[in-house]
GROMACS .gro file of C-alpha atoms in nm:
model
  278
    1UNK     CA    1  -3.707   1.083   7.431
    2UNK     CA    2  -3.501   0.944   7.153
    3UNK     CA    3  -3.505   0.590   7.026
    4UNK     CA    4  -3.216   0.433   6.905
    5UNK     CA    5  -3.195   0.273   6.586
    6UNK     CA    6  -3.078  -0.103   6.531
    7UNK     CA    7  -2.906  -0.141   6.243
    8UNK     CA    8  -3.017  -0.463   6.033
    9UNK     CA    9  -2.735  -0.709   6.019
   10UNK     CA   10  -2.643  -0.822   5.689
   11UNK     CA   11  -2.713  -1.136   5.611
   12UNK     CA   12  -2.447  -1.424   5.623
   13UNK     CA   13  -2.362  -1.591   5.268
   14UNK     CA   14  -2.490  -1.920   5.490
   15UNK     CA   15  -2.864  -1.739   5.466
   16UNK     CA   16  -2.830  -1.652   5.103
   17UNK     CA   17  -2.717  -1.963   5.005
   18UNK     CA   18  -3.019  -2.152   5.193
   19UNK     CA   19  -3.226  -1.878   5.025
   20UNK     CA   20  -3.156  -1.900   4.649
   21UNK     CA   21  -3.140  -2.318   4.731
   22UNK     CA   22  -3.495  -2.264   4.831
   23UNK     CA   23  -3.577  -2.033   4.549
   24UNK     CA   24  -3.443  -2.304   4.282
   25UNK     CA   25  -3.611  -2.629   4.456
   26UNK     CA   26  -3.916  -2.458   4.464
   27UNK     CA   27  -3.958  -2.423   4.104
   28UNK     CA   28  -4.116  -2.708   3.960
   29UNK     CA   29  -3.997  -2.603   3.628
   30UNK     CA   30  -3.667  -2.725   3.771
   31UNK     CA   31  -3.739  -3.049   3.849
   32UNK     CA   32  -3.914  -3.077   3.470
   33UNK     CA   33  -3.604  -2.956   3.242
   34UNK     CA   34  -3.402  -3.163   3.452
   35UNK     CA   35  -3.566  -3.443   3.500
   36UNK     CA   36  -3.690  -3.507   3.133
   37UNK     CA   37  -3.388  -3.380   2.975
   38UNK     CA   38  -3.188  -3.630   3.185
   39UNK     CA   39  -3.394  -3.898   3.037
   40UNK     CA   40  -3.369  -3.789   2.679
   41UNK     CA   41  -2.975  -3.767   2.708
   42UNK     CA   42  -2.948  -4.110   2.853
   43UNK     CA   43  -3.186  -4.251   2.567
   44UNK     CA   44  -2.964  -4.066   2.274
   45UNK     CA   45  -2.676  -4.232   2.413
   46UNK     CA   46  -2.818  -4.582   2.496
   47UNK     CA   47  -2.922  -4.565   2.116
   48UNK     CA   48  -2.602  -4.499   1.961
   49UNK     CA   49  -2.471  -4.821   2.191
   50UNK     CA   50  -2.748  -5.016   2.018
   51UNK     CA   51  -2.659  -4.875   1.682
   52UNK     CA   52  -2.328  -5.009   1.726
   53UNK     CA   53  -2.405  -5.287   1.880
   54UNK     CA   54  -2.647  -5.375   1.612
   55UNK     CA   55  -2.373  -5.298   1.276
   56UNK     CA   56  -2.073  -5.422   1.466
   57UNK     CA   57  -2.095  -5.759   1.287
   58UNK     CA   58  -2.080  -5.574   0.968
   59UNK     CA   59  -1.778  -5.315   1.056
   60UNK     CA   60  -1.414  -5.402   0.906
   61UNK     CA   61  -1.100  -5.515   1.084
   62UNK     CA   62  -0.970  -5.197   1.116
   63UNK     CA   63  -1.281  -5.055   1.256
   64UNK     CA   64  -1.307  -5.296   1.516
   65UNK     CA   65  -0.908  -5.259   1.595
   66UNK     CA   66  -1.027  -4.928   1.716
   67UNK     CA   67  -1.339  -4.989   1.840
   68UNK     CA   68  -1.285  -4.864   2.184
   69UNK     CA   69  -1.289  -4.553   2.079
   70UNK     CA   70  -1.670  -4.590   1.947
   71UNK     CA   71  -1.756  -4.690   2.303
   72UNK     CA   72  -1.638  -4.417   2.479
   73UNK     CA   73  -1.842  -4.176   2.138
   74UNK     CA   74  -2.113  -4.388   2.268
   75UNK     CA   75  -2.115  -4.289   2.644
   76UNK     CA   76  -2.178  -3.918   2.563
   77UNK     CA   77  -2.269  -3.847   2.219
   78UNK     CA   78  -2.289  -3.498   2.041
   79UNK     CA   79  -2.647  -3.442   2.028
   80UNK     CA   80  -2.696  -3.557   2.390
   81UNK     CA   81  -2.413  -3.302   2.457
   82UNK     CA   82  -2.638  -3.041   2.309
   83UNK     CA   83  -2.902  -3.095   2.514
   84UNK     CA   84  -2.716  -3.108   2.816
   85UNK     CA   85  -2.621  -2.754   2.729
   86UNK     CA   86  -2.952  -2.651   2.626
   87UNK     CA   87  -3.095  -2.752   3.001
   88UNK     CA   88  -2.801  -2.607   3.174
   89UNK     CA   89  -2.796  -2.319   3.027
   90UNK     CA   90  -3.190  -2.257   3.089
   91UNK     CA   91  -3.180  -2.339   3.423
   92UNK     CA   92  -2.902  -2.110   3.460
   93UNK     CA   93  -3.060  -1.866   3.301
   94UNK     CA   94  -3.400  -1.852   3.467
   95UNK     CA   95  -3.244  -1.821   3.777
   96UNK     CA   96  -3.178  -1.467   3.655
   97UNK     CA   97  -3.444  -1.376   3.438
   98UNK     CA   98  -3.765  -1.534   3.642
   99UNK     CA   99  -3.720  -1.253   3.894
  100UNK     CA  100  -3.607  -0.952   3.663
  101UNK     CA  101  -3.957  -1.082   3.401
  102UNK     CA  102  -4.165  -1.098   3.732
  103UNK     CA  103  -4.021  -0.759   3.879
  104UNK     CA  104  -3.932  -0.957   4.248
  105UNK     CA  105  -3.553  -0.884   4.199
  106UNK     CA  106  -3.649  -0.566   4.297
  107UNK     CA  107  -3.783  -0.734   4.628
  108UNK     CA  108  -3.462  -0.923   4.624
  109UNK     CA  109  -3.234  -0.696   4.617
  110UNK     CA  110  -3.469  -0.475   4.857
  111UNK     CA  111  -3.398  -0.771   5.104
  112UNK     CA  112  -3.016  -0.787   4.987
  113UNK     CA  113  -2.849  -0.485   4.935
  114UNK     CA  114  -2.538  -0.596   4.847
  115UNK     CA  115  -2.627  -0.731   4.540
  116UNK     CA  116  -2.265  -0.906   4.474
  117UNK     CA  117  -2.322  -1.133   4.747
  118UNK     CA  118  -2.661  -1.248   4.626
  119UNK     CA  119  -2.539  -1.325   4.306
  120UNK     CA  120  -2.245  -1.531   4.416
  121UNK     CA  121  -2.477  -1.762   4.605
  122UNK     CA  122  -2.716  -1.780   4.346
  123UNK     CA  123  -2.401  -1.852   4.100
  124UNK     CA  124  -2.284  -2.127   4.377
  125UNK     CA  125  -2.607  -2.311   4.410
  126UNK     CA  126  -2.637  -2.333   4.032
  127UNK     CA  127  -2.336  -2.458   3.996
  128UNK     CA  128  -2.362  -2.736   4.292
  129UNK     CA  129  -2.701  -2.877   4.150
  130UNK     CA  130  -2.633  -2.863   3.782
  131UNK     CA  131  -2.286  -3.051   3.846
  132UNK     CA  132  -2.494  -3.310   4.051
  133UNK     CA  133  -2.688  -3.331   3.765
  134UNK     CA  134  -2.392  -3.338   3.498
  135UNK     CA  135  -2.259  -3.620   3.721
  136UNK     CA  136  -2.550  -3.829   3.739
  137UNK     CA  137  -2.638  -3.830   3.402
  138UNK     CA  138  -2.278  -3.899   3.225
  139UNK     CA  139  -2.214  -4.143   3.500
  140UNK     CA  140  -2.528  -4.327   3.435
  141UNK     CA  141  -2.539  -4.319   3.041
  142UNK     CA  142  -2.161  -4.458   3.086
  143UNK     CA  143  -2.276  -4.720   3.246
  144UNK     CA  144  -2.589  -4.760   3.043
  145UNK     CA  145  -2.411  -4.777   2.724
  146UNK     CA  146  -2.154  -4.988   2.784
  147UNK     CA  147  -2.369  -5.214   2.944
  148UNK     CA  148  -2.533  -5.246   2.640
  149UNK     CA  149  -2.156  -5.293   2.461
  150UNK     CA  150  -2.112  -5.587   2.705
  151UNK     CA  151  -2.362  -5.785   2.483
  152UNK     CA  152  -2.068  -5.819   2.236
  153UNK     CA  153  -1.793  -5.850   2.470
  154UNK     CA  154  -1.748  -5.489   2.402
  155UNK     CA  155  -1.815  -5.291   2.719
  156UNK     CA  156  -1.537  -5.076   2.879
  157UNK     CA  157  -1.453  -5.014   3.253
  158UNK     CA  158  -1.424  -4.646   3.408
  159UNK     CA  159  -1.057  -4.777   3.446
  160UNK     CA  160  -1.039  -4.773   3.079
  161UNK     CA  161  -0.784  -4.500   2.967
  162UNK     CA  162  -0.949  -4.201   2.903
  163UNK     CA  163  -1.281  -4.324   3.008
  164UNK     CA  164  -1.310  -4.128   3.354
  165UNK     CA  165  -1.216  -3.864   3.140
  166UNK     CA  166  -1.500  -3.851   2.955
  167UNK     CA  167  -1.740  -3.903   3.239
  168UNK     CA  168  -1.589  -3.578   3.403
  169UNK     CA  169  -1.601  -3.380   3.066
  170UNK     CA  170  -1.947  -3.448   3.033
  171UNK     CA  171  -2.035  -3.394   3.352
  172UNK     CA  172  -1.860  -3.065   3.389
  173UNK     CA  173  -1.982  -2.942   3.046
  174UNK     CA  174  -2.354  -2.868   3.229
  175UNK     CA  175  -2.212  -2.650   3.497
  176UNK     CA  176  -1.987  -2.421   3.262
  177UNK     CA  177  -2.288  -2.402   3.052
  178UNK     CA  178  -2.505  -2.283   3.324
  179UNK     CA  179  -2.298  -2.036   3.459
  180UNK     CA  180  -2.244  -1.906   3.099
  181UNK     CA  181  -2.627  -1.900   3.112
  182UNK     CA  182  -2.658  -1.715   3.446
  183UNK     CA  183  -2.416  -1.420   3.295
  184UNK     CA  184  -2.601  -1.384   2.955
  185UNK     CA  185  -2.962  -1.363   3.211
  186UNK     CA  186  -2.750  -1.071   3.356
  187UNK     CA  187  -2.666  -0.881   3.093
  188UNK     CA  188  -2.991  -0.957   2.914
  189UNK     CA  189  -3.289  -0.972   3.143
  190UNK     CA  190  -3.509  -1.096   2.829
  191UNK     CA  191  -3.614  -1.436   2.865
  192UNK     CA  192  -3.623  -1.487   2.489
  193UNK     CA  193  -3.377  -1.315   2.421
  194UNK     CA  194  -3.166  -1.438   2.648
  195UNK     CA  195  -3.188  -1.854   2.548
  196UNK     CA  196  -3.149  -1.739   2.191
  197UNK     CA  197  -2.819  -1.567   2.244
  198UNK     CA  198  -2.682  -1.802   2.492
  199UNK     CA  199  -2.804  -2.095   2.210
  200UNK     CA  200  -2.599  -1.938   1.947
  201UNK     CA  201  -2.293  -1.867   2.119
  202UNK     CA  202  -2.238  -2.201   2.316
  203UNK     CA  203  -2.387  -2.423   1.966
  204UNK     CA  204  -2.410  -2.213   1.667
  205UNK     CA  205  -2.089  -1.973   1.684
  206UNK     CA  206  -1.902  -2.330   1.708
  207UNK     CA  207  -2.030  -2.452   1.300
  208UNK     CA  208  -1.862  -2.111   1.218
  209UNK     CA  209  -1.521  -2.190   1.263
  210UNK     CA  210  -1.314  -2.404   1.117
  211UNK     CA  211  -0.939  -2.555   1.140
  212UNK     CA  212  -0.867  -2.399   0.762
  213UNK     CA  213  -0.657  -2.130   0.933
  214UNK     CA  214  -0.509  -2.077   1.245
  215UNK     CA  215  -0.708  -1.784   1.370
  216UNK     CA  216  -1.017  -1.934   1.341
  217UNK     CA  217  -0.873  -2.290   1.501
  218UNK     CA  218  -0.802  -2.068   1.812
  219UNK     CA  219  -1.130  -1.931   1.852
  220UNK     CA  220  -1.271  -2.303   1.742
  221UNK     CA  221  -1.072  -2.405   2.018
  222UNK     CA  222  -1.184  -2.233   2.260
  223UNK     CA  223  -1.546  -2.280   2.251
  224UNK     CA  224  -1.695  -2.511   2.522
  225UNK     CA  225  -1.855  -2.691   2.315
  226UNK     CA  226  -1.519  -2.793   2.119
  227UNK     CA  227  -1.327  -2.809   2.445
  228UNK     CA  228  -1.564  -3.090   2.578
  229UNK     CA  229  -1.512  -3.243   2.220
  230UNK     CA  230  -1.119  -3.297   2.236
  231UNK     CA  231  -1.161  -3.408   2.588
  232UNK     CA  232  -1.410  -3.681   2.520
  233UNK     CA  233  -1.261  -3.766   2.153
  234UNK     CA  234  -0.970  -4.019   2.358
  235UNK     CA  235  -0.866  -4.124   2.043
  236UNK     CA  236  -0.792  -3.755   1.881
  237UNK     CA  237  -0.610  -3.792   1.538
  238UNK     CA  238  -0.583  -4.142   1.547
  239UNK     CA  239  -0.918  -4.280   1.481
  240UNK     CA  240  -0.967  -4.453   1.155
  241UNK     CA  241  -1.083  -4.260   0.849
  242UNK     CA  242  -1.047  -3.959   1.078
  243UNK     CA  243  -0.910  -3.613   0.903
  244UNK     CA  244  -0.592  -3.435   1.017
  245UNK     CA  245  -0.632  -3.159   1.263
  246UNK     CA  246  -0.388  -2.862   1.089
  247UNK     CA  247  -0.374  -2.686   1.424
  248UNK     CA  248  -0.462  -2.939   1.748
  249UNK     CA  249  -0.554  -2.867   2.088
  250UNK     CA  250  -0.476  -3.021   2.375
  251UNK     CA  251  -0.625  -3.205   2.646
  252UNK     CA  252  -0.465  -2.948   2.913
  253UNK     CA  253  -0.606  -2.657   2.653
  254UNK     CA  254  -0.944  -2.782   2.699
  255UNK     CA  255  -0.941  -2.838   3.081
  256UNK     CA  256  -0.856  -2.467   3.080
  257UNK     CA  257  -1.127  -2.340   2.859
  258UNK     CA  258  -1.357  -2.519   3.088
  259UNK     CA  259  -1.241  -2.331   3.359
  260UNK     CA  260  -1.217  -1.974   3.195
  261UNK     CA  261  -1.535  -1.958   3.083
  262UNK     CA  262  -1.695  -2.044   3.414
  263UNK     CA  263  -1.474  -1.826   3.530
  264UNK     CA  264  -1.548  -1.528   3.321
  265UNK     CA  265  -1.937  -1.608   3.347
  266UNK     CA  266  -1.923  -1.608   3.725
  267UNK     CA  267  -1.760  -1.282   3.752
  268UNK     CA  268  -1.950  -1.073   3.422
  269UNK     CA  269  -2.270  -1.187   3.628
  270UNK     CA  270  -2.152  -1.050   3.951
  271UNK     CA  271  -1.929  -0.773   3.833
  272UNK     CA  272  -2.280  -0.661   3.601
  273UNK     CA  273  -2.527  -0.677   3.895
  274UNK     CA  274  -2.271  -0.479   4.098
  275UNK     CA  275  -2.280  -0.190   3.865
  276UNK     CA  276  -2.606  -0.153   3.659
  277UNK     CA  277  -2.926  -0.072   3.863
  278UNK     CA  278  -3.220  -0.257   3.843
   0.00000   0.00000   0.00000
């Protein structure tokens, strides 16, 4: 007598999304890098608010003409833009290279043969919870720091021009950067290795180029790092003191970096799983 065999269904992307959200809120490491990092951004940019609101009695009249444009530096400052890509990019990253360093993507993709599928829910849930958290902490250090403003009268409103803007930019900053972190885990496998690479690309290859010439203000331009930089600088090339850009980007320009590089990230890491074994 013969038996017939069932053949496994595959799973529905429903299951591997509730899978790899399982996987990621299981890791307390997670809720570590996210929650203290979210802290330390907020606390950079409640301290450049009091910095400013401390010297503000001391700044000129033309300084103060244009002081808006401090406030909205204030809600989302470089360095806590650093760390926000730092995190992101981790998180990203060890979504990726936590299995592959502890040999269970094997297991994984033993479980889930088509490995394009996994990846793209994996991609998806890192990109809904790091945007959560990209929103929650530029909405709350916006609030934060011009709350602290308001002490001199000088608080702005998310109706402010160019204030939502910033919010958004900030908050969508953490996402690209995670995605760009999930790709590099890809191609890489190397914990080390990987954070190093993904460090210097999305914050050190940006201090290489300059606006001298307009080869390297293209590439400078499109850079993350710089995109989220025009789109949060409301004031661009008309803040006091400031230098002349030789070759300017746009606002538009930026918007679309954002999106090609998460892009790009989203489909090396699938396209890569796809095709090399494990």
């Amino acid at each position: 007598m013969t038996t017939a065999t069932m053949a496994v269904p595959a799973p529905r992307f429903a299951d591997l999304l509730a899978a790899e959200w399982l996987k990621l809120r299981s890791l307390r490491s997670t809720y570590w890098a996210l929650g203290v990092s979210a802290l330390v951004v907020i606390a950079f940019n409640a301290n450049a608010a009091r910095a400013d609101y401390a010297d503000y009695p001391r700044y000129d009249t033309v300084m103060r003409a244009h002081f808006a444009g401090n406030a909205l530096s204030d809600a989302f400052t470089n360095g806590a833009a650093m760390i926000l890509i730092l995190t992101a990019a981790s998180v990203g990253a060890g979504t990726v290279v936590g299995e592959y360093s502890t040999g269970l993507i094997r297991t994984t993709f033993a479980a889930v043969p088509d490995r394009r599928a996994l990846i793209s829910a994996k991609a998806t849930v890192v990109t809904a919870v790091i945007t959560a958290y990209g929103a929650v902490v530029a909405s709350v250090s916006f609030a934060v720091t011009q709350a602290i403003l308001s002490g001199r009268g000088l608080g702005l409103s998310i109706g402010h021009p160019g204030a939502l803007r910033v919010v958004v930019a900030s908050a969508l900053l953490a996402p690209v950067s995670a995605l760009v972190g999930m790709a590099m885990g890809v191609l890489i496998r190397h914990s080390a290795t990987t954070m190093v690479l993904t460090t210097g690309l999305l914050l050190l290859v940006p201090t290489f180029f300059t606006e001298r010439y307009h080869w390297t203000a293209c590439i400078r331009n499109a850079l993350p790092f710089n995109a989220w930089g025009r789109l949060v600088q409301v004031d661009y090339g008309h803040m006091p003191y400031a230098l002349a850009h030789r070759y300017p980007s746009t606002v538009a320009g930026a918007w679309v970096v954002f999106a090609v590089w998460a892009g790009v990230a989203a489909v090396v890491a699938v396209g890569v799983v796809g095709r090399r074994d494990v």
